[in-house]
Coordinates of C-alpha atoms and ligand atoms in Angstrom, one line a residue:
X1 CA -23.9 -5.8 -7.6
X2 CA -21.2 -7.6 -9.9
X3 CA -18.4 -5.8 -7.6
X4 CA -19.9 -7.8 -4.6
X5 CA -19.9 -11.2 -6.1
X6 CA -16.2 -10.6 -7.3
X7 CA -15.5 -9.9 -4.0
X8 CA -17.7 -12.1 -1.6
X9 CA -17.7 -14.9 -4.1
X10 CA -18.0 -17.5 -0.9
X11 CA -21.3 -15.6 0.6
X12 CA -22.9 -15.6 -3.2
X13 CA -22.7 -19.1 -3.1
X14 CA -24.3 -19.4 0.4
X15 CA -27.3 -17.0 -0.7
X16 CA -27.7 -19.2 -3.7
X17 CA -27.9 -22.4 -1.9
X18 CA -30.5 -20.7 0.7
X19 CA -32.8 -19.1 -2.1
X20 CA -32.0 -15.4 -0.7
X21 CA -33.7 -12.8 -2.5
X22 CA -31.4 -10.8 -5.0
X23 CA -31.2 -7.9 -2.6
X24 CA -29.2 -9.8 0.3
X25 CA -26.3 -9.9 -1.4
X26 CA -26.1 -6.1 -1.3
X27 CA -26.5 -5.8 2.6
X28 CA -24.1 -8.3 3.1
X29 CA -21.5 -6.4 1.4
X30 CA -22.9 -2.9 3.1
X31 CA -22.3 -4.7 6.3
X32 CA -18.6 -5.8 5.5
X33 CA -17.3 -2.5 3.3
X34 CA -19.4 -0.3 5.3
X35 CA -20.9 -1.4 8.6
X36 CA -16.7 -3.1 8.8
X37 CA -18.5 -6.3 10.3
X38 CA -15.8 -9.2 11.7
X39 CA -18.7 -11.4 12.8
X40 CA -22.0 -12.0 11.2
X41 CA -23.7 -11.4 14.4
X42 CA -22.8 -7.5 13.8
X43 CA -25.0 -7.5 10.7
X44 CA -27.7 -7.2 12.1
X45 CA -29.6 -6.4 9.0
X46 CA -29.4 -9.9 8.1
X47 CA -32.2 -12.1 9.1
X48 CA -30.6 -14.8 12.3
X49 CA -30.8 -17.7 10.6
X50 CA -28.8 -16.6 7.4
X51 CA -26.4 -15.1 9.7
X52 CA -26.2 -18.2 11.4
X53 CA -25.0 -20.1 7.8
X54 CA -22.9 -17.2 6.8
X55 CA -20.8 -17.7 10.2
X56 CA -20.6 -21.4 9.1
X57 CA -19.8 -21.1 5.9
X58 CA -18.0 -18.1 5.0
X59 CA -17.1 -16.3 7.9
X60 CA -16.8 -12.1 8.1
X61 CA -13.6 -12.1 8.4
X62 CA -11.0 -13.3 6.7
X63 CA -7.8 -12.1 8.7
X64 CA -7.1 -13.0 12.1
X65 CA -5.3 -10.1 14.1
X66 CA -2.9 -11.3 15.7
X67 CA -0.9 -8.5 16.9
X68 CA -1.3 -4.2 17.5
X69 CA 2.1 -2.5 18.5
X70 CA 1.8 1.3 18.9
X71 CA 5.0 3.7 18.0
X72 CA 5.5 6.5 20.7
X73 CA 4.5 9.0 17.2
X74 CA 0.7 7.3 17.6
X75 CA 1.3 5.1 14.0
X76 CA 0.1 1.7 14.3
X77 CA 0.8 -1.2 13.1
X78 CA -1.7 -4.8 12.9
X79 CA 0.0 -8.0 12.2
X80 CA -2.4 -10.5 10.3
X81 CA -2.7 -14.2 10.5
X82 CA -4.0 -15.4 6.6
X83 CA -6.4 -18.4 6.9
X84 CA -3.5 -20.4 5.2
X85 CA -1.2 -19.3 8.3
X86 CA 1.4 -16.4 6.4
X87 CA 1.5 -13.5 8.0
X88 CA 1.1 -10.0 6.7
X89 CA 1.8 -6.3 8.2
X90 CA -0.3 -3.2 8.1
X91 CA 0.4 0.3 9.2
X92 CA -1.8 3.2 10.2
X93 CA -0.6 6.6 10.5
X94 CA -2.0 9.4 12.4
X95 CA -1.3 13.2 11.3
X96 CA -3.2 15.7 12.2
X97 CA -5.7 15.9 9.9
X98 CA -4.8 12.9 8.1
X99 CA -5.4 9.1 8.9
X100 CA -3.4 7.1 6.3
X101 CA -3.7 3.3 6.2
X102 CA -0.4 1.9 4.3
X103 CA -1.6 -1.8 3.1
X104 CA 0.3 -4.7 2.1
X105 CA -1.1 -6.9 -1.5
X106 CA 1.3 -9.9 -1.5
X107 CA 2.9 -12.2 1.4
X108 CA 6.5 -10.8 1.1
X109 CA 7.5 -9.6 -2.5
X110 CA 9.6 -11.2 -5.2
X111 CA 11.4 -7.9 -6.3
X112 CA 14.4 -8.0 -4.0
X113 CA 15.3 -4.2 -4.0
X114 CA 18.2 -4.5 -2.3
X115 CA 17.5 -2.1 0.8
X116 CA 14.3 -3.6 1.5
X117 CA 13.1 -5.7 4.3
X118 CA 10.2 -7.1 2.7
X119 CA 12.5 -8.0 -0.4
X120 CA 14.3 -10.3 2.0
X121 CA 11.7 -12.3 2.5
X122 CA 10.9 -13.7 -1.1
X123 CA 7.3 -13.9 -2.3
X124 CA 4.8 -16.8 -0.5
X125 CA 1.6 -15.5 -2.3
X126 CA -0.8 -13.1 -3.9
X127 CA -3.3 -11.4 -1.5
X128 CA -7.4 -11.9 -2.4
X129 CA -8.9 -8.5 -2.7
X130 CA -11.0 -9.6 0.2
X131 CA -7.8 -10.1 2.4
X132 CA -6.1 -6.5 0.8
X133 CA -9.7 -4.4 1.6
X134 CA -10.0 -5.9 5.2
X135 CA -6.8 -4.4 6.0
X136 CA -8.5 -0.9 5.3
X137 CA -11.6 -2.3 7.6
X138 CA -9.6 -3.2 10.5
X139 CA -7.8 -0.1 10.7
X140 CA -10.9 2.1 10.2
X141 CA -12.7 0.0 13.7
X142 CA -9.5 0.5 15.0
X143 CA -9.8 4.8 14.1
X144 CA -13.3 4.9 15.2
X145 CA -15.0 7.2 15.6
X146 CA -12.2 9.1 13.4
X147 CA -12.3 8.4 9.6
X148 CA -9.3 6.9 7.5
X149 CA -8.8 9.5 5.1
X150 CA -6.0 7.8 3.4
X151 CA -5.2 4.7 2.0
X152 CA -1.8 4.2 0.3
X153 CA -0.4 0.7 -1.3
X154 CA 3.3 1.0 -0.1
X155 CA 2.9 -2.3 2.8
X156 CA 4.5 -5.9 1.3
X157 CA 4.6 -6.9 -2.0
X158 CA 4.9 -5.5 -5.4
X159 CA 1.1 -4.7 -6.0
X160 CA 1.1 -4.5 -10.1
X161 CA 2.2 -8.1 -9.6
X162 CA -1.2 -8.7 -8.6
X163 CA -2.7 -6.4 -10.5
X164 CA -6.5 -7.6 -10.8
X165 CA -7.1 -8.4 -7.2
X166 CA -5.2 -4.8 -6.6
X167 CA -7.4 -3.4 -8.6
X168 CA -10.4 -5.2 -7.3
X169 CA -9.5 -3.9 -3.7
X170 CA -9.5 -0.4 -4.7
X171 CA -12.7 -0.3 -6.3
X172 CA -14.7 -1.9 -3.4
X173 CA -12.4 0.3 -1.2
X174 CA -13.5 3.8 -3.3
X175 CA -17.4 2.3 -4.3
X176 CA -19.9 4.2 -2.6
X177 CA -21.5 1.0 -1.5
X178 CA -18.3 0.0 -0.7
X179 CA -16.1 1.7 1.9
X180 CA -16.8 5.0 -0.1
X181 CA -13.1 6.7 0.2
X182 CA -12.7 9.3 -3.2
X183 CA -10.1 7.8 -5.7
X184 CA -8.0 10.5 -5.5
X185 CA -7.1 9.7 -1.7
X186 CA -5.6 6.5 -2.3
X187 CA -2.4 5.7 -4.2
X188 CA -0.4 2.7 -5.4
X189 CA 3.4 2.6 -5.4
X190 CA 5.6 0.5 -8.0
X191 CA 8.7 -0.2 -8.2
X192 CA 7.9 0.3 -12.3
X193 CA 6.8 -2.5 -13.8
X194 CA 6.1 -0.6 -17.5
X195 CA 3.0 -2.5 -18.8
X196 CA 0.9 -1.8 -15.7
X197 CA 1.6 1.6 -15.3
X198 CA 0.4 2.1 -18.6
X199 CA -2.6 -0.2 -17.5
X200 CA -3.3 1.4 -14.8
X201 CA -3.2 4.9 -16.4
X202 CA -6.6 3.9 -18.7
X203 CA -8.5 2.8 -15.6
X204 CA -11.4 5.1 -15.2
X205 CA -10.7 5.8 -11.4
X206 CA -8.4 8.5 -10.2
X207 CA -6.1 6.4 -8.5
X208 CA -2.9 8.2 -7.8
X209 CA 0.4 6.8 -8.8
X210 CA 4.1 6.7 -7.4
X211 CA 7.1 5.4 -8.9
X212 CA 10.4 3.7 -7.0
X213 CA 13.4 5.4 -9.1
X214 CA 15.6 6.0 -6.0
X215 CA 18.6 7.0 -8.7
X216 CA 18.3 8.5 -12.0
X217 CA 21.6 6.3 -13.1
X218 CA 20.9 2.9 -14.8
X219 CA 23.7 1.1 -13.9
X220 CA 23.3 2.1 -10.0
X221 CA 19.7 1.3 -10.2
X222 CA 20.1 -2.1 -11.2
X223 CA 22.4 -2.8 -8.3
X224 CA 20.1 -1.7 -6.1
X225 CA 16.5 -3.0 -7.5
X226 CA 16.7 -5.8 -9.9
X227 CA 13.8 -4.8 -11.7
X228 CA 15.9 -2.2 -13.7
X229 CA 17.4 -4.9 -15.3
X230 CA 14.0 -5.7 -16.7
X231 CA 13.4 -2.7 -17.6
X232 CA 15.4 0.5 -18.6
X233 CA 15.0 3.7 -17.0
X234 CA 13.9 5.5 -20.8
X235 CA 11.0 2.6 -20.6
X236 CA 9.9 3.6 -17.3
X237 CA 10.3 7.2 -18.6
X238 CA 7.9 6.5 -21.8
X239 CA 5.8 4.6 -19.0
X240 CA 5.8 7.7 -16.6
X241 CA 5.1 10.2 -19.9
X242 CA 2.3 7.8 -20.8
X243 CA 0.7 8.0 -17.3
X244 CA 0.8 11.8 -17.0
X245 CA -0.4 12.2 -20.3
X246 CA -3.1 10.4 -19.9
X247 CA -4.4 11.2 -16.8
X248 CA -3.1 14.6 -16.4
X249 CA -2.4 13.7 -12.3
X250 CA 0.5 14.4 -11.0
X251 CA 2.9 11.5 -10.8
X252 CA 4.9 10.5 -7.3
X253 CA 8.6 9.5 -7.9
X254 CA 10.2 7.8 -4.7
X255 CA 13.4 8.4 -3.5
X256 CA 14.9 6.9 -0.5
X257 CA 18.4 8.3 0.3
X258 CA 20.9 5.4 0.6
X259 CA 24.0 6.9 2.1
X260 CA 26.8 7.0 -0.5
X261 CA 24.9 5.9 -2.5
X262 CA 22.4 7.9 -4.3
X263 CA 22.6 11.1 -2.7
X264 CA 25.4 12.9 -4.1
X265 CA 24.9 16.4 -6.0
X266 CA 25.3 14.4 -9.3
X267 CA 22.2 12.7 -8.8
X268 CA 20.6 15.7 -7.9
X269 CA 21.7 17.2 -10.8
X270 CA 20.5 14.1 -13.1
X271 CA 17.4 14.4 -11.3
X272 CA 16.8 17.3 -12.4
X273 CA 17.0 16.2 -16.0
X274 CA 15.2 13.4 -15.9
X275 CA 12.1 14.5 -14.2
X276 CA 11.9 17.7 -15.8
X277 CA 7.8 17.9 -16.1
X278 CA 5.4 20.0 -14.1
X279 CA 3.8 17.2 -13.0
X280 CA 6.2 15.2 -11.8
X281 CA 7.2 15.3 -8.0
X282 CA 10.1 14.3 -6.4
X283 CA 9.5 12.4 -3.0
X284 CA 12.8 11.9 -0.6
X285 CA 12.5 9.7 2.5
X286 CA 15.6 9.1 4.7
X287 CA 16.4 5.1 4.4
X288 CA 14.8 3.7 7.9
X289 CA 17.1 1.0 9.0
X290 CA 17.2 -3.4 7.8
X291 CA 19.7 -5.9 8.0
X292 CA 20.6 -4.8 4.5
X293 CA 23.8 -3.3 4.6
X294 CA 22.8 0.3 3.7
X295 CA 22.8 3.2 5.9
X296 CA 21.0 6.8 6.5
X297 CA 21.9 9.8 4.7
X298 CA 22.0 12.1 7.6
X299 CA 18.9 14.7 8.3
X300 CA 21.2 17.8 6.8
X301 CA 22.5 15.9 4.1
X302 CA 19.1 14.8 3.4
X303 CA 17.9 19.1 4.1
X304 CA 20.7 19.9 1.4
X305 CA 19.4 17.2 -1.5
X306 CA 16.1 18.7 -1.0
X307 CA 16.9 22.2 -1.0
X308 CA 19.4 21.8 -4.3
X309 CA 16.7 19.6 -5.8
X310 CA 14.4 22.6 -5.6
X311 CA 17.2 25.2 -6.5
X312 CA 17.4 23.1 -9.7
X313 CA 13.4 23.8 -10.3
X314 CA 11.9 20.2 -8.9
X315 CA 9.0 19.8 -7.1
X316 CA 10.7 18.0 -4.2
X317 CA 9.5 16.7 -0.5
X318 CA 11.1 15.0 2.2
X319 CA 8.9 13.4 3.9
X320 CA 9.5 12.3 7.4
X321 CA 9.6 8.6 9.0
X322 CA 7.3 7.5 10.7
X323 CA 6.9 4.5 13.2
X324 CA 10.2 3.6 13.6
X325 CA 10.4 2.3 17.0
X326 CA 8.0 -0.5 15.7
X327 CA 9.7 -1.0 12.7
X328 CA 6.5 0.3 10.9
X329 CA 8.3 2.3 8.3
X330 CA 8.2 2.4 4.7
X331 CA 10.3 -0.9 4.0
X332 CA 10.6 -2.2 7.2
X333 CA 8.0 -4.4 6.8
X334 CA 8.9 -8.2 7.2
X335 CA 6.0 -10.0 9.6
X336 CA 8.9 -10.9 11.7
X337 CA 6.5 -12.0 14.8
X338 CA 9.8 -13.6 16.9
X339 CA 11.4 -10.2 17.1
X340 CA 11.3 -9.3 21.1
X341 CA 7.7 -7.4 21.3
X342 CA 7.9 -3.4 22.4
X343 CA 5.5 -1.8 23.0
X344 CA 3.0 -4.4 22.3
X345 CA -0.8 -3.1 23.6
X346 CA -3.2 -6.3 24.6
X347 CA -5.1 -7.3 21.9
X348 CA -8.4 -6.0 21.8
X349 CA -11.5 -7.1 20.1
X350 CA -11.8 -3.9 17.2
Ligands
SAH1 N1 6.6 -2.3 -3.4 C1 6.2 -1.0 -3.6 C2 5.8 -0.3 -2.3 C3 6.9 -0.3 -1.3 S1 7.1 0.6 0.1 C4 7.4 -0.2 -4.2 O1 8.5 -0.7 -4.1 O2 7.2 0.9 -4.7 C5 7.2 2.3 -0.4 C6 8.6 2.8 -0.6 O3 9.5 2.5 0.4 C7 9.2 2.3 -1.9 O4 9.6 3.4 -2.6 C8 10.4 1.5 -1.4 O5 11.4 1.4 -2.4 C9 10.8 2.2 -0.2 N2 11.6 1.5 0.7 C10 11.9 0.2 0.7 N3 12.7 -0.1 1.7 C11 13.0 1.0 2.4 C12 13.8 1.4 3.5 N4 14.4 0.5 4.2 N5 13.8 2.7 3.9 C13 13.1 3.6 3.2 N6 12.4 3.3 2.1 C14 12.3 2.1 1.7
SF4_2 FE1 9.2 -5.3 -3.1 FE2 8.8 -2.7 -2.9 FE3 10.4 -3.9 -1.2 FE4 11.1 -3.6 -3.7 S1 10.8 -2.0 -2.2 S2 11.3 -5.5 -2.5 S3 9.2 -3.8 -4.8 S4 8.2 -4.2 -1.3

């Protein structure tokens, strides 16, 4: 049960101070990761009067909801309150066999990619496991009695920047006594940070990686992320090598097309070069649209870098935007809660 105390570390103590028998501590975790309790009273495993203390003392959930907007495409998106008052966003997206959760692990996100909305924002704090994995919980009460089949780490933040509670999340999130979703349906995203990709490549779990390159050129990259300054495109490379090596999964590389910026044949044609292994994918998204200055590449353009991408031999997507309307869309995440609410459903109790 180590996993549980790491991540109910609040209830331990309460089962302590009552003289609970070793076992509790098992249901009450079952009854959050699995049962997806919000209120004690739900568990009703537990005998009344412990339930009574836990709702005291360390209540079931740790993230108020505080808001559920709903895109015409179905995606969703929850906006939490944190018990220290920073708000966080979290996006659920419904294809048609898929249910994909896209979580946040930090209140806003010191990396500043310039395109970003989320990179506006600057970084407040680190999220607790607890507050990453309820996220996931939420979203699967919302789905019921569908399943989320999905869970990606592409929401706020920068997750190798908080790296153990990350990594925390994902276990409870994959343990069978946890929420019980297989390793290989949930990936991280990076914008590289070197060390932790080769970190993350020795843990046991088959996590699934992807990498934000978004230009093959090093002097264009570091205007556009400030990361790259930190690190060189060969390190993230050797970082990249590293992780396929290791693991022998196939490794995500992100690409959102900046118009006039990074989607010109030449970087098609570096591309090319630089990703040249069998298991490395390419993964275009059209930029969705912030206050950033940047614009669209337009749908054909965007077509015509795929298709010469894939005339050059990549393994190349473009995958399509969802959400927009709600501004639920990969990097259009900023918690702005005085934006004038659309399509805003009443809050109910999931
Ligand atoms: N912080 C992580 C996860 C971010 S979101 C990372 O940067 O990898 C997932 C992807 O959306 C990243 O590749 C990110 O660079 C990209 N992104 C950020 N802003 C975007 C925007 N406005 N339009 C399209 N993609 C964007
Ligand atoms: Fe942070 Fe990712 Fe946005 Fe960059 S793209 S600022 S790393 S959330």
């Amino acid at each position: 049960m180590s996993r549980a105390k790491e991540f109910v570390p609040e209830v331990e103590q309460v089962l302590k101070s009552r003289g609970e028998p070793a076992y509790r501590l098992g249901q009450v975790y079952n009854a959050l990761c699995s049962g997806l309790a919000r209120d004690w009273e739900e568990a009703t495993s537990l005998p009344k009067s412990l339930r009574a203390a836990l709702q005291e003392e360390a209540p079931a959930a740790v993230l108020e909801l505080t808001q559920l907007s709903r895109a015409t495409d179905g995606t969703r998106k929850y906006l939490f309150k944190t018990h220290d008052g920073h708000l966080i966003e979290t996006v659920m997206i419904p294809e048609k066999d898929r249910r994909t959760v896209c979580i946040s692990t930090q209140v806003g996100c010191p990396m500043a990619c310039r395109f970003c909305a989320t990179g506006l924002l600057g970084i407040k704090r680190n999220l607790k496991a607890r507050e990453i994995a309820e996220q996931v919980f939420v979203a699967a009460r919302d789905v019921a009695p569908e399943r989320i089949s999905n869970v990606v780490v592409m929401g706020m933040g920068e997750p190798m920047l908080n790296y153990k509670e990350l990594m925390l999340a994902l276990k409870v999130l994959n343990d069978r006594e946890g929420f019980g979703l297989a390793a290989r349906h949930i990936a991280v995203s990076t914008s590289g940070l070197v060390d932790k990709i080769r970190r993350f490549s020795d843990e046991p779990e088959q996590f699934h990686l992807a990498i934000s390159l978004h230009t093959p050129f090093e002097e264009e990259r570091k205007e556009i992320m400030p990361v790259a300054s930190r690190h060189s495109i060969a390190e993230l490379m050797d970082a990249a090598c590293y992780y396929v090596e290791t693991t022998r999964r196939k490794l995500f590389f992100e690409y959102t097309l900046l118009a006039g910026v990074n989607d010109q044949p030449r970087h098609v044609e570096a591309l090319a070069e630089l990703l040249d292994h069998p298991l490395y994918h390419l993964n275009l998204l059209r930029f969705n649209w912030t206050d950033t200055g940047y614009a669209a590449t337009s749908k054909p353009e965007a077509k015509e870098f795929l298709n010469y991408a894939r005339e050059l031999g990549l393994s190349a997507t473009l995958r399509p935007s969802r959400g927009q309307d709600i501004d639920a869309a990969c990097g259009q995440l900023a918690a702005r809660d005085l934006r004038p609410q659309r399509a805003t459903i009443p809050l109910v109790r999931i």
